[in-house]
Coordinates of C-alpha atoms and ligand atoms in Angstrom, one line a residue:
X9 CA -0.4 2.0 6.5
X10 CA -1.0 4.9 9.0
X11 CA -1.1 8.3 7.4
X12 CA 0.7 11.2 9.0
X13 CA 0.2 14.9 8.3
X14 CA 1.4 17.9 10.4
X15 CA 1.5 21.7 9.8
X16 CA 3.4 24.5 11.3
X17 CA 3.2 28.0 9.9
X18 CA 1.5 31.3 9.7
X19 CA -2.0 30.0 8.7
X20 CA -4.4 29.7 11.6
X21 CA -6.5 26.9 10.1
X22 CA -3.8 24.2 10.7
X23 CA -6.4 21.7 11.9
X24 CA -8.3 21.9 8.6
X25 CA -5.1 21.7 6.6
X26 CA -4.2 18.5 8.5
X27 CA -7.6 17.0 8.1
X28 CA -7.5 17.6 4.3
X29 CA -3.9 16.2 4.1
X30 CA -5.1 13.1 5.9
X31 CA -8.1 12.7 3.5
X32 CA -5.7 12.7 0.6
X33 CA -3.8 9.8 2.1
X34 CA -6.8 7.9 3.4
X35 CA -5.7 4.7 1.6
X36 CA -2.9 4.4 4.1
X37 CA -5.1 3.5 7.0
X38 CA -8.7 4.0 7.9
X39 CA -9.7 2.3 11.1
X40 CA -9.6 5.5 13.1
X41 CA -8.2 9.0 12.9
X42 CA -7.2 11.9 15.1
X43 CA -6.0 15.5 15.1
X44 CA -4.3 17.5 17.8
X45 CA -3.9 21.3 17.6
X46 CA -2.2 23.8 19.7
X47 CA -4.6 26.0 21.6
X48 CA -3.8 29.1 23.4
X49 CA -5.9 29.7 26.5
X50 CA -5.6 32.6 28.9
X51 CA -6.7 32.0 32.6
X52 CA -7.5 35.4 34.0
X53 CA -6.5 36.4 37.5
X54 CA -7.3 39.6 39.5
X55 CA -3.9 40.9 38.5
X56 CA -3.8 41.3 34.7
X57 CA 0.0 40.9 34.7
X58 CA -0.3 37.5 36.3
X59 CA -2.8 36.1 33.8
X60 CA -1.8 32.5 32.9
X61 CA -1.1 32.0 29.2
X62 CA -1.4 28.3 28.6
X63 CA -0.7 26.5 25.3
X64 CA -1.7 22.9 25.2
X65 CA -2.9 20.4 22.6
X66 CA -6.6 19.8 22.1
X67 CA -7.3 16.4 20.6
X68 CA -10.2 15.1 18.6
X69 CA -10.3 11.4 17.8
X70 CA -12.8 9.1 16.1
X71 CA -13.2 5.5 15.1
X72 CA -14.0 5.0 11.4
X73 CA -13.0 6.4 8.0
X74 CA -11.7 9.9 7.6
X75 CA -13.2 10.3 4.1
X76 CA -16.4 12.2 5.3
X77 CA -14.9 13.5 8.6
X78 CA -15.5 17.1 9.6
X79 CA -13.9 18.7 12.6
X80 CA -15.7 19.8 15.6
X81 CA -16.1 23.6 16.1
X82 CA -13.4 23.4 18.9
X83 CA -10.6 22.6 16.4
X84 CA -11.7 24.9 13.6
X85 CA -9.7 28.0 12.6
X86 CA -7.8 28.4 15.8
X87 CA -4.3 27.0 15.5
X88 CA -1.1 27.3 13.5
X89 CA 0.3 24.0 14.8
X90 CA -1.5 20.8 14.2
X91 CA -0.7 17.1 13.8
X92 CA -2.9 14.3 12.7
X93 CA -3.0 10.6 11.8
X94 CA -5.1 7.9 10.2
X95 CA -4.5 4.6 12.0
X96 CA -4.1 1.1 10.9
X97 CA -4.1 -0.8 14.2
X98 CA -1.0 -2.8 15.3
X99 CA -1.0 -2.5 19.1
X100 CA -4.4 -2.2 20.8
X101 CA -7.9 -2.5 19.3
X102 CA -9.7 -0.1 17.0
X103 CA -10.8 2.2 19.7
X104 CA -11.0 6.0 20.1
X105 CA -8.5 5.9 22.9
X106 CA -6.0 4.1 20.7
X107 CA -6.2 6.6 17.8
X108 CA -3.3 9.0 17.5
X109 CA -2.1 11.7 18.3
X110 CA -1.0 10.6 21.8
X111 CA -0.1 13.3 24.4
X112 CA 2.2 13.4 27.4
X113 CA 0.8 14.1 30.9
X114 CA 1.2 17.9 30.5
X115 CA -0.6 17.9 27.1
X116 CA 2.3 20.0 25.6
X117 CA 3.6 17.1 23.5
X118 CA 1.6 15.4 20.8
X119 CA 2.9 12.4 18.9
X120 CA 1.9 10.4 15.8
X121 CA 3.8 7.3 14.8
X122 CA 4.1 4.7 12.0
X123 CA 5.9 1.5 12.8
X124 CA 6.2 -0.9 15.7
X125 CA 8.2 -0.2 18.8
X126 CA 9.6 -3.6 19.6
X127 CA 10.8 -2.7 23.2
X128 CA 7.7 -0.8 24.3
X129 CA 6.7 -3.1 27.1
X130 CA 9.9 -2.5 29.1
X131 CA 9.9 1.3 28.3
X132 CA 6.2 1.5 29.5
X133 CA 7.0 -0.3 32.7
X134 CA 9.8 2.2 33.4
X135 CA 7.5 5.1 32.7
X136 CA 4.7 3.7 34.9
X137 CA 7.1 3.3 37.7
X138 CA 7.9 7.0 37.3
X139 CA 4.2 7.8 37.6
X140 CA 3.2 8.5 34.0
X141 CA -0.5 8.1 33.2
X142 CA -1.4 6.1 30.1
X143 CA -4.7 6.2 28.4
X144 CA -4.3 3.8 25.5
X145 CA -3.1 0.3 24.8
X146 CA -0.7 1.4 22.0
X147 CA 3.1 1.2 21.8
X148 CA 3.1 4.8 20.5
X149 CA 1.9 6.4 23.8
X150 CA 5.3 5.7 25.5
X151 CA 6.9 8.3 23.1
X152 CA 5.3 11.5 24.5
X153 CA 6.0 10.3 28.0
X154 CA 9.6 9.4 27.3
X155 CA 10.1 12.9 25.7
X156 CA 8.4 14.4 28.8
X157 CA 11.0 12.6 31.0
X158 CA 13.9 13.7 28.7
X159 CA 12.6 17.3 28.7
X160 CA 13.4 17.6 32.5
X161 CA 17.1 17.8 31.6
X162 CA 17.3 18.6 27.8
X163 CA 15.9 20.8 25.1
X164 CA 13.0 19.6 23.0
X165 CA 14.8 18.5 19.8
X166 CA 17.5 16.6 21.9
X167 CA 14.7 15.0 23.9
X168 CA 13.1 13.7 20.8
X169 CA 16.3 12.5 19.4
X170 CA 17.3 10.7 22.6
X171 CA 13.8 9.2 22.8
X172 CA 14.0 8.0 19.2
X173 CA 17.4 6.4 19.8
X174 CA 15.8 4.4 22.7
X175 CA 13.2 2.8 20.4
X176 CA 13.8 -0.6 18.8
X177 CA 12.2 -1.4 15.5
X178 CA 11.5 0.5 12.2
X179 CA 9.7 3.7 13.0
X180 CA 8.7 7.1 11.8
X181 CA 7.8 9.5 14.6
X182 CA 6.4 13.1 14.3
X183 CA 6.2 15.2 17.5
X184 CA 4.7 18.6 18.0
X185 CA 5.6 20.7 21.0
X186 CA 3.2 23.5 22.0
X187 CA 5.6 25.4 24.2
X188 CA 8.3 26.0 21.5
X189 CA 5.9 25.8 18.5
X190 CA 8.0 23.2 16.8
X191 CA 7.6 19.9 15.0
X192 CA 10.4 17.3 15.2
X193 CA 10.3 14.2 13.1
X194 CA 12.7 11.2 13.0
X195 CA 12.7 8.0 11.1
X196 CA 14.4 4.8 10.4
X197 CA 11.7 3.0 8.5
X198 CA 8.4 4.3 7.2
X199 CA 8.4 7.3 4.7
X200 CA 8.2 11.0 5.7
X201 CA 8.3 13.9 3.4
X202 CA 8.5 17.6 4.2
X203 CA 6.8 20.3 2.1
X204 CA 7.8 23.9 2.2
X205 CA 5.2 26.6 1.3
X206 CA 5.2 30.4 1.5
X207 CA 3.4 30.2 4.9
X208 CA 5.2 27.4 6.6
X209 CA 6.0 23.7 6.6
X210 CA 4.1 20.5 6.5
X211 CA 5.2 16.9 7.0
X212 CA 3.4 13.9 5.7
X213 CA 3.9 10.1 5.1
X214 CA 3.3 10.6 1.4
X215 CA 3.8 13.3 -1.2
X216 CA 0.1 12.7 -2.2
X217 CA -0.8 14.6 1.0
X218 CA 1.4 17.5 0.3
X219 CA 1.3 18.1 -3.5
X220 CA -1.9 20.1 -3.2
X221 CA -0.1 22.7 -1.1
X222 CA 3.4 22.8 -2.5
X223 CA 5.7 21.1 -5.0
X224 CA 8.8 21.9 -2.9
X225 CA 9.6 18.7 -1.0
X226 CA 12.3 17.1 1.0
X227 CA 12.3 13.3 1.4
X228 CA 13.6 12.4 4.9
X229 CA 16.0 9.6 4.7
X230 CA 16.3 6.8 7.2
X231 CA 18.4 7.9 10.2
X232 CA 17.6 11.5 9.8
X233 CA 15.7 13.9 11.9
X234 CA 14.1 17.2 11.0
X235 CA 13.2 20.3 13.1
X236 CA 10.5 22.5 11.7
X237 CA 9.6 25.9 13.2
X238 CA 10.3 29.2 11.7
X239 CA 13.1 27.5 9.8
X240 CA 14.1 24.0 9.0
X241 CA 17.1 22.0 10.5
X242 CA 18.1 18.6 9.3
X243 CA 20.2 16.3 11.5
X244 CA 21.7 12.8 11.3
X245 CA 20.7 10.1 13.7
X246 CA 21.7 8.9 16.2
X247 CA 24.3 11.6 16.8
X248 CA 22.5 14.8 15.7
X249 CA 25.1 16.3 13.2
X250 CA 23.7 19.1 11.1
X251 CA 23.3 18.4 7.4
X252 CA 22.0 20.7 4.6
X253 CA 18.4 20.1 3.5
X254 CA 18.0 19.9 -0.2
X255 CA 14.5 20.5 -1.3
X256 CA 13.5 19.3 -4.8
X257 CA 10.7 20.6 -7.0
X258 CA 8.4 17.8 -8.1
X259 CA 6.5 18.4 -11.3
X260 CA 3.9 15.8 -10.6
X261 CA 0.4 16.6 -11.8
X262 CA -2.4 16.0 -9.3
X263 CA -4.0 13.2 -11.1
X264 CA -7.7 12.8 -11.3
X265 CA -8.9 10.7 -8.4
X266 CA -12.6 11.5 -8.6
X267 CA -15.1 8.6 -8.9
X268 CA -16.9 10.0 -11.9
X269 CA -19.8 7.9 -12.9
X270 CA -18.6 4.9 -10.8
X271 CA -20.0 3.9 -7.4
X272 CA -16.6 2.6 -6.2
X273 CA -12.9 3.0 -7.0
X274 CA -12.6 -0.7 -7.5
X275 CA -15.1 -0.7 -10.3
X276 CA -13.6 2.4 -11.8
X277 CA -10.1 0.9 -11.8
X278 CA -11.4 -2.4 -13.3
X279 CA -12.9 -0.3 -16.2
X280 CA -9.6 1.6 -16.6
X281 CA -7.7 -1.6 -17.5
X282 CA -8.0 -1.5 -21.3
X283 CA -6.6 2.1 -21.3
X284 CA -3.7 1.1 -19.0
X285 CA -2.8 -1.9 -21.2
X286 CA -3.0 0.2 -24.4
X287 CA -0.7 2.7 -22.9
X288 CA 1.9 0.0 -22.2
X289 CA 1.5 -1.5 -25.6
X290 CA 2.0 1.8 -27.3
X291 CA 4.5 3.7 -25.3
X292 CA 6.9 1.3 -23.5
X293 CA 9.0 -0.2 -26.2
X294 CA 12.3 1.7 -25.5
X295 CA 12.1 1.4 -21.7
X296 CA 11.3 -2.3 -21.8
X297 CA 14.2 -2.8 -24.3
X298 CA 16.6 -1.1 -21.8
X299 CA 15.3 -3.2 -19.0
X300 CA 15.8 -6.3 -21.2
X301 CA 19.5 -5.3 -21.7
X302 CA 20.0 -4.9 -18.0
X303 CA 18.6 -8.4 -17.4
X304 CA 20.9 -9.9 -20.0
X305 CA 24.0 -8.5 -18.2
X306 CA 23.0 -9.8 -14.8
X307 CA 24.0 -13.1 -13.3
X308 CA 20.8 -14.1 -11.4
X309 CA 17.6 -12.2 -11.7
X310 CA 15.0 -12.1 -9.0
X311 CA 11.4 -10.9 -9.2
X312 CA 10.2 -9.8 -5.8
X313 CA 6.8 -8.5 -4.7
X314 CA 4.1 -8.8 -2.1
X315 CA 0.5 -10.1 -2.3
X316 CA -0.9 -9.5 -5.8
X317 CA 2.5 -8.1 -6.9
X318 CA 4.1 -11.4 -5.9
X319 CA 1.6 -13.3 -8.0
X320 CA 2.5 -11.0 -11.0
X321 CA 6.2 -11.9 -10.2
X322 CA 5.3 -15.6 -10.4
X323 CA 3.5 -15.1 -13.7
X324 CA 6.8 -13.4 -14.9
X325 CA 8.7 -16.7 -14.2
X326 CA 6.3 -18.6 -16.5
X327 CA 6.4 -15.9 -19.2
X328 CA 10.2 -15.7 -19.2
X329 CA 10.5 -19.5 -19.3
X330 CA 7.9 -19.9 -22.2
X331 CA 8.6 -16.9 -24.3
X332 CA 12.2 -15.8 -23.5
X333 CA 13.5 -19.3 -22.6
X334 CA 15.2 -17.7 -19.6
X335 CA 15.2 -18.8 -16.0
X336 CA 14.3 -16.0 -13.5
X337 CA 13.7 -16.5 -9.8
X338 CA 10.6 -15.3 -7.9
X339 CA 10.4 -14.6 -4.2
X340 CA 7.8 -13.2 -1.8
X341 CA 9.4 -10.0 -0.8
X342 CA 8.7 -10.7 2.9
X343 CA 10.7 -14.0 2.6
X344 CA 13.5 -12.5 0.5
X345 CA 15.3 -11.3 3.6
X346 CA 16.0 -14.9 4.5
X347 CA 17.0 -15.9 1.0
X348 CA 19.5 -13.3 0.1
X349 CA 22.8 -14.4 1.5
X350 CA 24.1 -15.3 -1.9
X351 CA 23.4 -11.9 -3.5
X352 CA 26.4 -10.0 -5.0
X353 CA 27.2 -7.2 -7.3
X354 CA 26.1 -9.1 -10.3
X355 CA 22.6 -9.9 -9.0
X356 CA 19.6 -8.1 -10.3
X357 CA 16.5 -7.7 -8.2
X358 CA 13.4 -6.5 -10.0
X359 CA 10.8 -5.3 -7.5
X360 CA 7.2 -5.0 -8.5
X361 CA 5.0 -2.7 -6.5
X362 CA 2.0 -0.5 -6.9
X363 CA 2.7 1.8 -4.0
X364 CA 6.5 1.6 -3.9
X365 CA 6.3 1.8 -0.1
X366 CA 5.8 -1.8 0.9
X367 CA 8.2 -2.4 3.8
X368 CA 8.6 -6.0 2.9
X369 CA 10.2 -4.9 -0.4
X370 CA 12.0 -1.9 0.8
X371 CA 13.8 -3.7 3.7
X372 CA 15.4 -6.5 1.7
X373 CA 16.3 -4.1 -1.1
X374 CA 18.2 -2.0 1.4
X375 CA 20.3 -5.0 2.3
X376 CA 20.7 -6.0 -1.3
X377 CA 21.9 -2.5 -2.1
X378 CA 24.6 -2.8 0.6
X379 CA 25.8 -5.9 -1.3
X380 CA 25.9 -3.8 -4.5
X381 CA 23.2 -5.7 -6.2
X382 CA 21.3 -3.8 -8.9
X383 CA 17.8 -2.8 -8.2
X384 CA 15.0 -2.3 -10.8
X385 CA 11.7 -0.8 -9.7
X386 CA 8.5 -1.6 -11.7
X387 CA 6.3 0.7 -9.7
X388 CA 3.1 2.8 -10.1
X389 CA 3.8 5.6 -7.7
X390 CA 6.3 8.3 -8.9
X391 CA 8.7 9.4 -6.2
X392 CA 7.9 6.6 -3.8
X393 CA 10.6 5.0 -1.7
X394 CA 11.1 2.1 -4.1
X395 CA 11.2 4.5 -7.0
X396 CA 13.9 6.6 -5.3
X397 CA 16.1 3.7 -4.3
X398 CA 16.1 1.9 -7.7
X399 CA 19.0 2.0 -10.1
X400 CA 16.5 1.7 -13.0
X401 CA 12.9 2.6 -12.8
X402 CA 9.9 1.8 -14.9
X403 CA 6.6 3.5 -14.0
X404 CA 3.5 1.4 -14.6
X405 CA 1.5 4.5 -15.6
X406 CA -1.7 3.0 -14.4
X407 CA -2.8 6.2 -12.7
X408 CA -3.7 6.5 -9.0
X409 CA -5.0 3.2 -7.7
X410 CA -7.2 4.0 -4.7
X411 CA -9.2 0.8 -4.0
X412 CA -7.2 -1.3 -1.6
X413 CA -7.6 -4.4 -3.8
X414 CA -5.2 -4.1 -6.7
X415 CA -6.7 -4.5 -10.2
X416 CA -5.3 -2.2 -12.8
X417 CA -1.8 -2.1 -11.3
X418 CA -1.8 -5.9 -11.3
X419 CA -2.7 -6.2 -15.0
X420 CA -0.2 -3.4 -15.8
X421 CA 2.5 -5.5 -14.2
X422 CA 1.5 -8.5 -16.3
X423 CA 1.5 -6.4 -19.5
X424 CA 5.0 -5.1 -18.7
X425 CA 6.3 -8.6 -18.0
X426 CA 4.6 -9.9 -21.1
X427 CA 6.3 -7.2 -23.3
X428 CA 9.6 -7.7 -21.5
X429 CA 9.6 -11.5 -22.3
X430 CA 9.1 -10.8 -25.9
X431 CA 11.6 -7.9 -25.9
X432 CA 14.2 -10.4 -24.7
X433 CA 13.8 -12.3 -28.0
X434 CA 13.5 -9.1 -30.1
X435 CA 9.8 -9.5 -30.8
X436 CA 8.4 -6.2 -29.4
X437 CA 5.9 -5.8 -32.2
X438 CA 4.2 -9.1 -31.5
X439 CA 3.8 -8.1 -27.8
X440 CA 2.3 -4.8 -28.8
X441 CA -0.2 -6.4 -31.1
X442 CA -1.1 -9.0 -28.5
X443 CA -1.6 -6.4 -25.8
X444 CA -3.9 -4.4 -28.0
X445 CA -6.0 -7.5 -28.5
X446 CA -6.1 -8.1 -24.7
X447 CA -7.4 -4.5 -24.2
X448 CA -10.1 -5.2 -26.7
X449 CA -11.0 -8.5 -25.1
X450 CA -11.2 -6.8 -21.6
X451 CA -13.6 -4.3 -23.1
X452 CA -15.8 -7.1 -24.2
X453 CA -15.7 -8.7 -20.7
X454 CA -16.7 -5.3 -19.2
X455 CA -19.9 -5.1 -21.3
X456 CA -23.2 -5.2 -19.5
X457 CA -24.2 -8.6 -21.0
X458 CA -21.2 -10.3 -19.4
X459 CA -21.7 -8.4 -16.1
X460 CA -25.2 -10.0 -15.9
X461 CA -23.7 -13.5 -15.9
X462 CA -21.1 -12.5 -13.3
X463 CA -23.8 -11.1 -11.0
X464 CA -25.7 -14.4 -11.3
X465 CA -22.6 -16.3 -10.2
X466 CA -21.9 -13.7 -7.4
X467 CA -25.4 -14.5 -6.0
X468 CA -24.5 -18.2 -5.9
X469 CA -21.1 -17.7 -4.3
X470 CA -21.9 -14.9 -1.8
X471 CA -22.9 -17.4 0.9
X472 CA -20.3 -19.9 0.3
X473 CA -18.0 -20.8 3.2
X474 CA -15.1 -21.9 1.1
X475 CA -14.3 -21.4 -2.6
X476 CA -11.4 -23.0 -4.5
X477 CA -9.7 -21.6 -7.5
X478 CA -7.4 -23.7 -9.7
X479 CA -5.1 -23.3 -12.7
X480 CA -2.0 -24.9 -14.1
X481 CA 1.2 -23.4 -15.6
X482 CA 0.9 -19.6 -16.2
X483 CA -2.7 -19.9 -14.9
X484 CA -1.6 -21.1 -11.5
X485 CA -0.6 -17.5 -10.5
X486 CA -4.0 -16.3 -11.8
X487 CA -5.7 -18.9 -9.5
X488 CA -3.8 -17.4 -6.6
X489 CA -4.7 -13.8 -7.6
X490 CA -8.3 -14.8 -8.1
X491 CA -8.4 -16.3 -4.6
X492 CA -6.9 -13.2 -3.2
X493 CA -9.4 -10.8 -4.9
X494 CA -12.4 -12.8 -3.7
X495 CA -11.3 -13.3 -0.1
X496 CA -10.1 -9.7 0.5
X497 CA -13.2 -7.9 -0.7
X498 CA -16.0 -10.5 0.0
X499 CA -14.5 -12.1 3.1
X500 CA -15.3 -15.6 1.8
X501 CA -12.4 -17.9 2.4
X502 CA -11.0 -18.8 -1.0
X503 CA -8.0 -21.0 -1.6
X504 CA -5.9 -20.8 -4.8
X505 CA -4.2 -24.0 -5.9
X506 CA -2.3 -25.5 -8.8
X507 CA -4.6 -28.2 -10.4
X508 CA -1.9 -30.7 -10.0
X509 CA -1.6 -30.2 -6.2
X510 CA -5.3 -31.0 -5.5
X511 CA -4.8 -34.8 -5.2
X512 CA -1.9 -34.2 -2.8
X513 CA -4.2 -33.0 0.0
X514 CA -6.8 -30.3 -0.6
X515 CA -9.2 -32.7 -2.5
X516 CA -10.1 -33.9 1.0
X517 CA -12.0 -30.6 1.5
X518 CA -14.3 -31.0 -1.5
X519 CA -17.8 -32.1 -0.7
X520 CA -21.3 -31.6 -2.2
X521 CA -21.7 -28.0 -3.4
X522 CA -18.1 -26.9 -3.0
X523 CA -17.6 -24.1 -5.6
X524 CA -14.5 -24.2 -7.7
X525 CA -13.3 -21.7 -10.2
X526 CA -11.2 -23.4 -13.0
X527 CA -8.9 -21.5 -15.3
X528 CA -8.8 -23.5 -18.5
X529 CA -7.2 -21.4 -21.3
X530 CA -6.4 -22.9 -24.7
X531 CA -2.9 -24.1 -23.9
X532 CA -1.0 -27.2 -22.8
X533 CA -2.7 -27.2 -19.5
X534 CA -6.3 -27.5 -20.9
X535 CA -6.7 -31.3 -20.7
X536 CA -5.1 -31.7 -17.3
X537 CA -7.0 -28.9 -15.7
X538 CA -10.3 -30.2 -17.1
X539 CA -9.5 -33.6 -15.6
X540 CA -9.0 -31.8 -12.3
X541 CA -12.3 -30.1 -12.6
X542 CA -13.9 -33.5 -13.3
X543 CA -12.4 -34.9 -10.2
X544 CA -13.9 -32.1 -8.1
X545 CA -17.3 -32.5 -9.9
X546 CA -17.3 -36.2 -9.2
X547 CA -17.1 -35.4 -5.5
X548 CA -20.1 -32.9 -5.6
X549 CA -18.2 -29.8 -6.5
X550 CA -19.8 -27.0 -8.6
X551 CA -17.5 -25.8 -11.4
X552 CA -17.2 -22.3 -12.7
X553 CA -15.1 -22.4 -15.9
X554 CA -13.1 -19.4 -17.2
X555 CA -12.1 -20.6 -20.7
X556 CA -12.5 -19.9 -24.4
X557 CA -14.6 -23.1 -24.7
X558 CA -17.6 -24.3 -22.9
X559 CA -17.1 -27.8 -21.5
X560 CA -19.7 -30.2 -20.1
X561 CA -18.0 -30.2 -16.8
X562 CA -18.7 -26.5 -16.2
X563 CA -21.9 -25.6 -14.3
X564 CA -21.2 -22.0 -15.1
X565 CA -19.1 -20.7 -18.0
X566 CA -17.4 -17.3 -18.3
X567 CA -15.9 -17.0 -21.8
X568 CA -12.4 -15.4 -22.1
X569 CA -11.3 -15.6 -25.7
X570 CA -8.1 -17.4 -26.6
X571 CA -5.3 -14.8 -26.4
X572 CA -2.4 -17.3 -26.4
X573 CA 0.1 -16.6 -23.6
X574 CA -1.5 -13.2 -23.0
X575 CA -4.7 -15.0 -21.8
X576 CA -3.4 -14.6 -18.2
X577 CA -4.0 -10.9 -18.4
X578 CA -7.6 -11.0 -19.5
X579 CA -8.7 -14.0 -17.5
X580 CA -8.4 -12.3 -14.1
X581 CA -10.9 -9.6 -15.1
X582 CA -14.1 -11.7 -14.7
X583 CA -13.0 -12.6 -11.2
X584 CA -12.2 -9.0 -10.3
X585 CA -15.8 -8.2 -11.2
X586 CA -17.1 -11.3 -9.4
X587 CA -15.3 -10.3 -6.2
X588 CA -16.7 -6.8 -6.5
X589 CA -20.3 -8.0 -6.9
X590 CA -19.9 -10.4 -4.1
X591 CA -18.9 -7.5 -1.9
X592 CA -21.8 -5.4 -3.0
X593 CA -24.3 -8.3 -2.4
X594 CA -22.8 -8.7 1.1
X595 CA -23.2 -4.9 1.7
X596 CA -19.4 -4.5 2.1
X597 CA -17.3 -1.6 1.0
X598 CA -15.1 -3.1 -1.8
X599 CA -12.8 -0.1 -1.7
X600 CA -11.8 -0.5 1.9
X601 CA -11.8 -4.1 3.1
X602 CA -11.5 -4.6 6.9
X603 CA -8.1 -4.9 8.4
X604 CA -6.2 -3.9 5.2
X605 CA -4.5 -0.8 4.0
X606 CA -3.2 0.2 0.6
X607 CA 0.3 1.0 1.6
X608 CA 1.8 -1.6 3.8
X609 CA 4.6 0.1 5.7
X610 CA 4.9 -2.1 8.8
X611 CA 6.4 -5.6 8.9
Ligands
LIG5 C1 -4.2 -7.2 -3.1 C2 -3.2 -6.2 -2.9 C3 -2.0 -6.5 -2.1 C4 -0.8 -5.7 -2.7 C5 0.5 -5.9 -1.8 C6 1.7 -5.2 -2.4 O1 -5.2 -6.8 -3.9 O2 -3.4 -5.1 -3.4 O3 -1.7 -7.8 -2.0 O4 -0.5 -6.2 -4.0 O5 0.2 -5.4 -0.5 O6 1.5 -3.8 -2.5 P1 2.3 -3.0 -3.5 O7 2.1 -3.4 -4.9 O8 1.9 -1.6 -3.2 O9 3.8 -3.2 -3.1

């Protein structure tokens, strides 16, 4: 959510470096983008000695995705100090004027920001009274003007520090100053990482933006501030005490993120799922065993996650109950803050996350850590905030997931939870065999013959106003995830329900033609969910069955073979494809749904 990249150093193509860095982090935000670069202009006078040497920021801003962006001639090859941002709007519409960087009145200060300034209204009023001119509707724009005010009596770094200390909320702020040729960054929320190369420094919201240039990185912690110029200085916040910066060398490979033969990342990632599951089946036995031992020692285990990851957590509770006969709790990470008063040093929190940056997860974990609870991260991104804060870490190994809608990371989480449940009862071999069968079944679902059937259903569903998805037991989380996939990429309102809940209210919505997707695996839920489907059909509903068996109640049938408890992993795949095709038919970009971002770093 909001990508930040800034460069200061000896290279004079800073603007281009920034643009490329932002492109590498496009998944963080893509409603608009902007770059500001320091420009040196000389205003000639009759007396050569009195020529005016001005250095100010030139800004270029655009609404839209940064993927294909090219810089105008003005910003090319001319600067050694540049700062840029990809925006995910919080305050103010998606307009050019609201894109970052924002400048002060003198154009010497350029600011990019990730977070929300909770007290910006009062600060803006104060600045307006002092005569500052605002050009945007954002909360961010108060920052350069506050710094400008502070600069009247203090140096640059102190002005940034004092300004940051005035802001309420969880924020990461990067400020460039043309007069001293410095960058100062401060944070108490969203991630920031500094990279050191032979020619200078860069700072970004994600290592993904930096790793192409250097593998020497410094993760800025909350309540720290860094000054980058010819050298680096690291300070504590709010008081500004010097601390020694310790750079680490990361040996991460730049993983292949090209589209290859695929039209979209979502499709590519759907097709990568068999490989991801095989990897977990074949290589995770030891790590999963260790995690199982950690769970056995805890007094109270909580799975937390957000969105699709939360649904994977919910699946985990069913798998643990059925297979391991163990009770584990599940909470939506954004609600966990309000549920954690009872946590103590014996509690174990297992956080599931693709990005490892989701603020709704990081925030409650910070509190849980202060209560000495143990943290486990089941995460896809190496070196992410969640990865770094966890006591025990298990990487999903799904490879970069670039499409905003999670597919392969979601099934990877399910595969890990499935293996973990069996590991708790010492049956890792059974889990391994089952997962290999799942991978095989997903390959069958991905064959062109199956895709044809899905495209037919996508045509029927694309103009629907509402769709319902139902499941029971371990298929209830699948119904929730299915609804999520369809709504986020096709923009058709889709509601996921447990079959049993229908009669308690939602059945009132069913009328002639209401489409309903029914998950009916070969388990103890089969008869009851078919009865629910029949109740919907009797009221005019159209039933799309996902099941090993065709049933007379189904108007459409998508076969997912019986895989026992592992069926929940394969049965989401036809819906991922369905959502993808619905998006295509509606001429939407399935990789970048409106209003969403891949890494959700604001509350
Ligand atoms: C939906 C989706 C989101 C994420 C959620 C958590 O397709 O991708 O619901 O699952 O934002 O993100 P991570 O897993 O990065 O913590």
